[in-house]
mmCIF file of C-alpha atoms in Angstrom:
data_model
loop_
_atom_site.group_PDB
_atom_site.id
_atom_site.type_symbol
_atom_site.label_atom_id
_atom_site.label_comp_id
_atom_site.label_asym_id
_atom_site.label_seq_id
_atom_site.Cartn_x
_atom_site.Cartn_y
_atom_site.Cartn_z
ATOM 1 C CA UNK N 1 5.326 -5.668 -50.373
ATOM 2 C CA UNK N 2 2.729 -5.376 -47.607
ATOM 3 C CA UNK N 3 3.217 -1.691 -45.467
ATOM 4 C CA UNK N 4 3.287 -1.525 -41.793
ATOM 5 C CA UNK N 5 2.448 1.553 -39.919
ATOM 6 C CA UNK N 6 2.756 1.869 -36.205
ATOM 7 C CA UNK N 7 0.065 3.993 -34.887
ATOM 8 C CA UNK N 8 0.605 4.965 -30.944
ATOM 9 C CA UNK N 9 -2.659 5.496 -29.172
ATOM 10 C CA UNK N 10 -4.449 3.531 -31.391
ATOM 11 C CA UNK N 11 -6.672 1.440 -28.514
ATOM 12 C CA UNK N 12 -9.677 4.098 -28.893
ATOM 13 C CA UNK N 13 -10.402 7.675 -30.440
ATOM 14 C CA UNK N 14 -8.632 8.721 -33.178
ATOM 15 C CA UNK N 15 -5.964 6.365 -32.724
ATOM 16 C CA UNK N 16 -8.120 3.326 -33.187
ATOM 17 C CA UNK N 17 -10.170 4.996 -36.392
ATOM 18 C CA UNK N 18 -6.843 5.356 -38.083
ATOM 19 C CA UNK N 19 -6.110 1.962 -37.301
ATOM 20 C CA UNK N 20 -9.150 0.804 -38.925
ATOM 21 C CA UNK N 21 -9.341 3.176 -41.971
ATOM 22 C CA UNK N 22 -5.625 2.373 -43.023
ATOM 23 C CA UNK N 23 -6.482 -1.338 -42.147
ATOM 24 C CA UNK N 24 -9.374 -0.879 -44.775
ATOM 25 C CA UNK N 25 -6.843 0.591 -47.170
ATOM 26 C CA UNK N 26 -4.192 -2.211 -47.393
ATOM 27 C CA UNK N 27 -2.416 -1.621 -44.804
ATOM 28 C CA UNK N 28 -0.311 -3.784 -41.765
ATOM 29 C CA UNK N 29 -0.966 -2.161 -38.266
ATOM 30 C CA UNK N 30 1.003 -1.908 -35.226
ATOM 31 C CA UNK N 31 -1.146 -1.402 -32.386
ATOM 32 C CA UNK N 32 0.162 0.530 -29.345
ATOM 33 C CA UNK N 33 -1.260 1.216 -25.649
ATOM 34 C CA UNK N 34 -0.086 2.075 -22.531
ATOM 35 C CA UNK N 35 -2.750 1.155 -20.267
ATOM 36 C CA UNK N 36 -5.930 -0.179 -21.947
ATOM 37 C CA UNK N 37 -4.944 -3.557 -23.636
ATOM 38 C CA UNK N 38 -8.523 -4.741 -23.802
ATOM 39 C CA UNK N 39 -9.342 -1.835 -26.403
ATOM 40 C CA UNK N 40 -6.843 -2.631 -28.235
ATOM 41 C CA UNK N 41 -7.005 -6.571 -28.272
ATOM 42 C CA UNK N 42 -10.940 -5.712 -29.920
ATOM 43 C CA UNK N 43 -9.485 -3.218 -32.273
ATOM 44 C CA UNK N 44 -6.579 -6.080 -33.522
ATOM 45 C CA UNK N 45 -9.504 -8.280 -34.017
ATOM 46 C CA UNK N 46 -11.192 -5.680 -36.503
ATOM 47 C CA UNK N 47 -8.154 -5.468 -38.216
ATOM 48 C CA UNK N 48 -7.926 -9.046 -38.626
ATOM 49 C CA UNK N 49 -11.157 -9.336 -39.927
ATOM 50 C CA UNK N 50 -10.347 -6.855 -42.805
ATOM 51 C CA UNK N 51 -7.985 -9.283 -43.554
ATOM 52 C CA UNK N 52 -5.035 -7.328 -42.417
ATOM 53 C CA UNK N 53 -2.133 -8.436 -39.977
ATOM 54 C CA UNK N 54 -1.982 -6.549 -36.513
ATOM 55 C CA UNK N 55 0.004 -6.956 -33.280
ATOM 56 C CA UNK N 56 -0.016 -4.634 -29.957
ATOM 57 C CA UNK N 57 2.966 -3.056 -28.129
ATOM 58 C CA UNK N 58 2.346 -1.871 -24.738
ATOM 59 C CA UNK N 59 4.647 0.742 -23.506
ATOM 60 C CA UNK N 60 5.024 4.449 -21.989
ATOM 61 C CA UNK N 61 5.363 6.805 -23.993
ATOM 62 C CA UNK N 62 7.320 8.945 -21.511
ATOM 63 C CA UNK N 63 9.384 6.225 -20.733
ATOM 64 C CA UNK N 64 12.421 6.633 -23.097
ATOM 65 C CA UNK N 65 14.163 3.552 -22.090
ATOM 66 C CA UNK N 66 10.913 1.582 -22.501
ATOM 67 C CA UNK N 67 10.536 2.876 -25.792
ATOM 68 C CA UNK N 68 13.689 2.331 -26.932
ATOM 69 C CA UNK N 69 14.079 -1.039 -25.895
ATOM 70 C CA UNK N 70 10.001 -2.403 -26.874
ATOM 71 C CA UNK N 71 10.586 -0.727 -30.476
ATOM 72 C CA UNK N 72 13.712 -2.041 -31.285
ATOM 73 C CA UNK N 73 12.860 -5.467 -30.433
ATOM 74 C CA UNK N 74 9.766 -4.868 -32.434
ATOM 75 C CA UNK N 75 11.892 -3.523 -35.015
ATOM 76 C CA UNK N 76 14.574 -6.533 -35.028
ATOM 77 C CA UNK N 77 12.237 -9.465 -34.925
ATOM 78 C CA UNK N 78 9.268 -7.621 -37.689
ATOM 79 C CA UNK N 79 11.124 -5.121 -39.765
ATOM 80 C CA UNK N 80 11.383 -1.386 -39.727
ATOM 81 C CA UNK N 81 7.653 0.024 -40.264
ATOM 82 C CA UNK N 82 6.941 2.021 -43.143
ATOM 83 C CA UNK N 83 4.896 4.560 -41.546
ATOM 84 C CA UNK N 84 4.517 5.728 -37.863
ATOM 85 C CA UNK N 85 1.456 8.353 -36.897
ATOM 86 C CA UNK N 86 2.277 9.610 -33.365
ATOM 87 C CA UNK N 87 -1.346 9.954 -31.827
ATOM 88 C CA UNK N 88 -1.189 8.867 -27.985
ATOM 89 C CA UNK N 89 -1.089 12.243 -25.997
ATOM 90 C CA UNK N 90 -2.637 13.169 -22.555
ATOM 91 C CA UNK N 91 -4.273 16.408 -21.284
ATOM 92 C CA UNK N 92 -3.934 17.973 -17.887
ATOM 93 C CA UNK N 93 -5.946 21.240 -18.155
ATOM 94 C CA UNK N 94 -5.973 24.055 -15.434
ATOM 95 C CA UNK N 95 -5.298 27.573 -15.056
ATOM 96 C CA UNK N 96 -1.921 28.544 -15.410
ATOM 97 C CA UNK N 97 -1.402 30.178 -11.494
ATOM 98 C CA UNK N 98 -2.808 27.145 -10.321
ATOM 99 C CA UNK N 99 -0.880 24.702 -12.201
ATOM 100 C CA UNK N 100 1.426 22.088 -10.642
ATOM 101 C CA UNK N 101 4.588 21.087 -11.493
ATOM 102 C CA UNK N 102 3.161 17.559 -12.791
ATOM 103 C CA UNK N 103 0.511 18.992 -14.886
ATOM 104 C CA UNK N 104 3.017 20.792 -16.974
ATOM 105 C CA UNK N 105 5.891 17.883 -16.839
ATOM 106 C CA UNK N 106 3.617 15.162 -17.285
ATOM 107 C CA UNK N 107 2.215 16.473 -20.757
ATOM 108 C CA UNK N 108 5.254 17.841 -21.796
ATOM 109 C CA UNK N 109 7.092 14.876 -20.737
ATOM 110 C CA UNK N 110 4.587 12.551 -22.729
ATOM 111 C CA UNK N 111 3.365 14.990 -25.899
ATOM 112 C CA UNK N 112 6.608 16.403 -26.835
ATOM 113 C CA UNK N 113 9.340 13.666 -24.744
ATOM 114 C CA UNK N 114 7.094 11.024 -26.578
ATOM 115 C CA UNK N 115 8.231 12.920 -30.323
ATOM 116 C CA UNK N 116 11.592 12.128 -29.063
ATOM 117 C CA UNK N 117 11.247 8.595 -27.073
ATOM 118 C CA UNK N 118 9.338 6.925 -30.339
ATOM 119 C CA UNK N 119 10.831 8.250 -33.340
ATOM 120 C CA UNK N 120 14.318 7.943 -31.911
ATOM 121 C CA UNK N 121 14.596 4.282 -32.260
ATOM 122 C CA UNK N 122 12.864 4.276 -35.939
ATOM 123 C CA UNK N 123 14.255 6.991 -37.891
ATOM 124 C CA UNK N 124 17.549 5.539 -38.301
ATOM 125 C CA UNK N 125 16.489 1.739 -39.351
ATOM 126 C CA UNK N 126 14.480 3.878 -41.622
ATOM 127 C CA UNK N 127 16.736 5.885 -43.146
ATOM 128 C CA UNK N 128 19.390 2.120 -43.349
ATOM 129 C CA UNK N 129 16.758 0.346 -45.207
ATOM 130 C CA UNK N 130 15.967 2.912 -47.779
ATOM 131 C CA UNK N 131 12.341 3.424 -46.907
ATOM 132 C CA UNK N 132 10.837 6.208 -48.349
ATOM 133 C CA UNK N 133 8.217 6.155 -45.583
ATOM 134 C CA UNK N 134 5.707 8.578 -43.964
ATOM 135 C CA UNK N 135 6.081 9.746 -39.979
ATOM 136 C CA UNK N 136 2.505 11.426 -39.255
ATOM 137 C CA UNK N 137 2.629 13.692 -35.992
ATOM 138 C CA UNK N 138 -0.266 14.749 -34.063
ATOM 139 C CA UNK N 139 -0.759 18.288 -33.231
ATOM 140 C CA UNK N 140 -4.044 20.683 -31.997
ATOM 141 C CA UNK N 141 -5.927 23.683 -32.706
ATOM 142 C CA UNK N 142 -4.614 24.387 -29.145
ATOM 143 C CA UNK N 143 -0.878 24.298 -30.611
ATOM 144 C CA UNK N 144 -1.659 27.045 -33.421
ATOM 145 C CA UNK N 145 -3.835 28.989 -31.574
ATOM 146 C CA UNK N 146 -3.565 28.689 -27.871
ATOM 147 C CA UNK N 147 -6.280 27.750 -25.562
ATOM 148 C CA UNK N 148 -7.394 29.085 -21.980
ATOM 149 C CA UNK N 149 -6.338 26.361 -19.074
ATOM 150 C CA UNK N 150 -4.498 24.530 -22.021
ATOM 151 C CA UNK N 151 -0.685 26.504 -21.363
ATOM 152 C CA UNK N 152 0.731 22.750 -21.014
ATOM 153 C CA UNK N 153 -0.910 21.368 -23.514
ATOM 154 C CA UNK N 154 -0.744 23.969 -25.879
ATOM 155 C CA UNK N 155 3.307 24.568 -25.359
ATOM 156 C CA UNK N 156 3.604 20.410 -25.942
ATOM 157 C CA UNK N 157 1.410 20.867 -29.421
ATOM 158 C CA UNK N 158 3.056 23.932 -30.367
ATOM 159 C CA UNK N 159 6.455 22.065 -30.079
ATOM 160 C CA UNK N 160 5.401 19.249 -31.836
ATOM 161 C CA UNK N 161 5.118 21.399 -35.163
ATOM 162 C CA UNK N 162 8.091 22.696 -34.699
ATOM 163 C CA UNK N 163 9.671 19.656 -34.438
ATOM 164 C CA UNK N 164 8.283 18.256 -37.286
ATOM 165 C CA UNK N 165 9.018 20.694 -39.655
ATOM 166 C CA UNK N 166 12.348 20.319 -38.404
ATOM 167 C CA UNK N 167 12.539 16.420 -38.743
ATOM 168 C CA UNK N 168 10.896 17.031 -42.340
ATOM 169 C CA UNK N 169 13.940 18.858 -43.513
ATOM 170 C CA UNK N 170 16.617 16.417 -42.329
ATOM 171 C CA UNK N 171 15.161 13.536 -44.179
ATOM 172 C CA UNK N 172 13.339 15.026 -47.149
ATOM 173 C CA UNK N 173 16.687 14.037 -48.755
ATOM 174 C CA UNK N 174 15.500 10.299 -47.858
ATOM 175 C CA UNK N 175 12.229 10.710 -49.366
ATOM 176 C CA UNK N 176 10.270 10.185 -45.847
ATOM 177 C CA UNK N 177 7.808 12.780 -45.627
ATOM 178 C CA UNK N 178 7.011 14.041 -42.424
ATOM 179 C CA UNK N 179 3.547 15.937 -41.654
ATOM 180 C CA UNK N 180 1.702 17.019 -38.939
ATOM 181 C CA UNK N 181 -2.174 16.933 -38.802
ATOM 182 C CA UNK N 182 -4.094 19.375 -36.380
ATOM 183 C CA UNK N 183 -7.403 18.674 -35.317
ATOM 184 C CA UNK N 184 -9.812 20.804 -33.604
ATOM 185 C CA UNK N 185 -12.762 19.318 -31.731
ATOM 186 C CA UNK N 186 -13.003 16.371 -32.663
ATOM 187 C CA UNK N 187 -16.273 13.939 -31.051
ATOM 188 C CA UNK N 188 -14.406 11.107 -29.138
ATOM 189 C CA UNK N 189 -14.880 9.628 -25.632
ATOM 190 C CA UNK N 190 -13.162 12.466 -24.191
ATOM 191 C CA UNK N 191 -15.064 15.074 -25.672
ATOM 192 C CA UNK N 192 -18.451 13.825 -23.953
ATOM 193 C CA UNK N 193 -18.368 15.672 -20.953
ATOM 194 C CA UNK N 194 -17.454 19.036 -23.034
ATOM 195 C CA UNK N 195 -20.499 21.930 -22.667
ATOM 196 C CA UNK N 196 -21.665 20.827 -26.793
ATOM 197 C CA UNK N 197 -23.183 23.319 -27.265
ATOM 198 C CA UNK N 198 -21.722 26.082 -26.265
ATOM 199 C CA UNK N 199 -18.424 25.233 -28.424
ATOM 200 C CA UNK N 200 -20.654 24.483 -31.458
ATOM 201 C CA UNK N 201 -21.152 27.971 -31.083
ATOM 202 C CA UNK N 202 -17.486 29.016 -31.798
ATOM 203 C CA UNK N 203 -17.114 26.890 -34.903
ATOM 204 C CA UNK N 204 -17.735 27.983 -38.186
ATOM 205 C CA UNK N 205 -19.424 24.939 -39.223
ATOM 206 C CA UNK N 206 -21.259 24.339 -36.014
ATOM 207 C CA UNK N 207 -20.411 20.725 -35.416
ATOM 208 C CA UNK N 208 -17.667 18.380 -34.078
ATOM 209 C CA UNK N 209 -15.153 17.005 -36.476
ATOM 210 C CA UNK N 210 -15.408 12.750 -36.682
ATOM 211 C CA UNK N 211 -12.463 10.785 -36.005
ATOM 212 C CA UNK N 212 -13.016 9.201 -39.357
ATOM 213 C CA UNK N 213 -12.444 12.768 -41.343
ATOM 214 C CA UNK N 214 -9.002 12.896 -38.884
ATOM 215 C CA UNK N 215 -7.903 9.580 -40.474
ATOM 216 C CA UNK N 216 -9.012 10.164 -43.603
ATOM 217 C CA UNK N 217 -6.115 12.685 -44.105
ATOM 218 C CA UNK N 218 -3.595 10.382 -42.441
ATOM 219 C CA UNK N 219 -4.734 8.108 -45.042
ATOM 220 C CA UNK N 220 -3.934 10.417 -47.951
ATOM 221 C CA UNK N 221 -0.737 11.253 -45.969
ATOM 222 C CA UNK N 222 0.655 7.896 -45.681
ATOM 223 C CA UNK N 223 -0.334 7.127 -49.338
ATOM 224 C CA UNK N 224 2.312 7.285 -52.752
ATOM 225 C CA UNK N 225 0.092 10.421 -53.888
ATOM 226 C CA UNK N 226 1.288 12.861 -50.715
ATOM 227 C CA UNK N 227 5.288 11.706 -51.650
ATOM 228 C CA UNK N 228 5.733 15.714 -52.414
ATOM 229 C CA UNK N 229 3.932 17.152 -49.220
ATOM 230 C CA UNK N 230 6.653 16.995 -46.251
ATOM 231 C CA UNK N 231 6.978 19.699 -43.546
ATOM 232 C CA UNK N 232 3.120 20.627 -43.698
ATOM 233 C CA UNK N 233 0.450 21.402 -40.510
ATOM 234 C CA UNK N 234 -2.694 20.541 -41.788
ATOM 235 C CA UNK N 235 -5.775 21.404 -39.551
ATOM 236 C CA UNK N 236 -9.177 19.878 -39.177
ATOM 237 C CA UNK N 237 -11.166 21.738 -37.879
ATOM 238 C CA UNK N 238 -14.453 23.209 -39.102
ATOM 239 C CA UNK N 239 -12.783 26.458 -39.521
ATOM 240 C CA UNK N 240 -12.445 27.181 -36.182
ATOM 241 C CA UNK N 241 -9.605 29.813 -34.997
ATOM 242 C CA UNK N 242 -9.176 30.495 -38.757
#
């Protein structure tokens, strides 16, 4: 029986390398994107050429009657997915004195209402169909270890892990693991206009992580070999903040 995964965030970054490393390893993908369709139109047509069906849902995170109503029409006409990695996240960095009162609901709203809003509408059918499947969350370094500007950001990461663990325990009984995977810098689009390096500096190994090392774990997470790892943080990170 073929496996779907829904991956949100998946039109660039690390969102769309997981899409195309599970793709590559037998998998079904569910696209998702709020905004940028075009990315993720030309990552479906990878997928396709590995041979591997794909469709994209377009929807706010945030938006918990969005969610709930795209998903479980996805959900009713496709079948439940068999794993879900919750990737799509936004950043609003500033100082915390000087922070507005959108900065910090807007990525607490979408990082940690966005746990919530997606994973609502799946667990259950989950759970009914007997699916002992994987739910991947996406943390940060700036969740374990707090980062200067990052108070938001870091409170909606931090939160994140604790609601996973917490998921991971109510269905271990159901054999659906659930595992969140921590990345530090990782090079992406959005890490371009970063001072290089100067951060280099501060990690152990002196580079950026690659998307691809991010979804090689999610790989190993969603695979039959990781059935006995549930409730589990795992960070990439070069060692940095270690």
């Amino acid at each position: 029986m073929d496996k779907t995964v829904l991956i949100t965030g998946s039109s660039r970054g690390i969102g769309k390398e997981t899409a195309l490393y599970l793709a590559q390893n037998g998998y079904d993908i569910v696209l998702h994107c709020n905004n940028n369709i075009k990315n993720a139109e030309e990552t479906a047509a990878l997928i396709e050429e590995y041979g591997r069906k794909t469709r994209i849902l377009q929807f706010n995170i945030s938006n918990r009657e969005q969610c709930k109503k795209i998903l479980t029409e996805d959900i009713e006409k496709h079948g439940i997915y068999y794993g879900v990695v919750l990737n799509a996240g936004i950043a609003k960095d500033n100082v915390f004195p000087a922070m507005k009162d959108s900065e910090w609901d807007d990525v607490l709203n979408t990082n940690l209402g966005g746990f919530y809003n997606v994973l609502k509408p799946v667990v259950m059918p989950m759970i009914s169909a007997r699916i002992k499947g994987r739910i991947i969350t996406m943390s940060s370094v700036s969740g374990l270890a707090g980062n200067r500007g990052q108070v938001n950001y870091s409170a909606s990461k931090a939160g994140i892990i604790g609601a996973t663990k917490s998921l991971a325990l109510e269905l271990a009984k159901r054999g659906i693991t659930v595992n969140c995977v921590a990345p530090g810098v990782i090079e992406t689009d959005m890490t371009q206009v970063l001072p290089v390096d100067e951060i280099k500096k501060i990690i152990p190994m002196k580079r950026f992580g690659s998307a691809k090392e991010v979804a090689s774990l999610i790989n190993y997470l969603m695979s039959e070999d990781a059935s006995y790892i549930t409730g589990q943080v795992i960070s990439v990170n070069g060692g940095l903040y270690l």
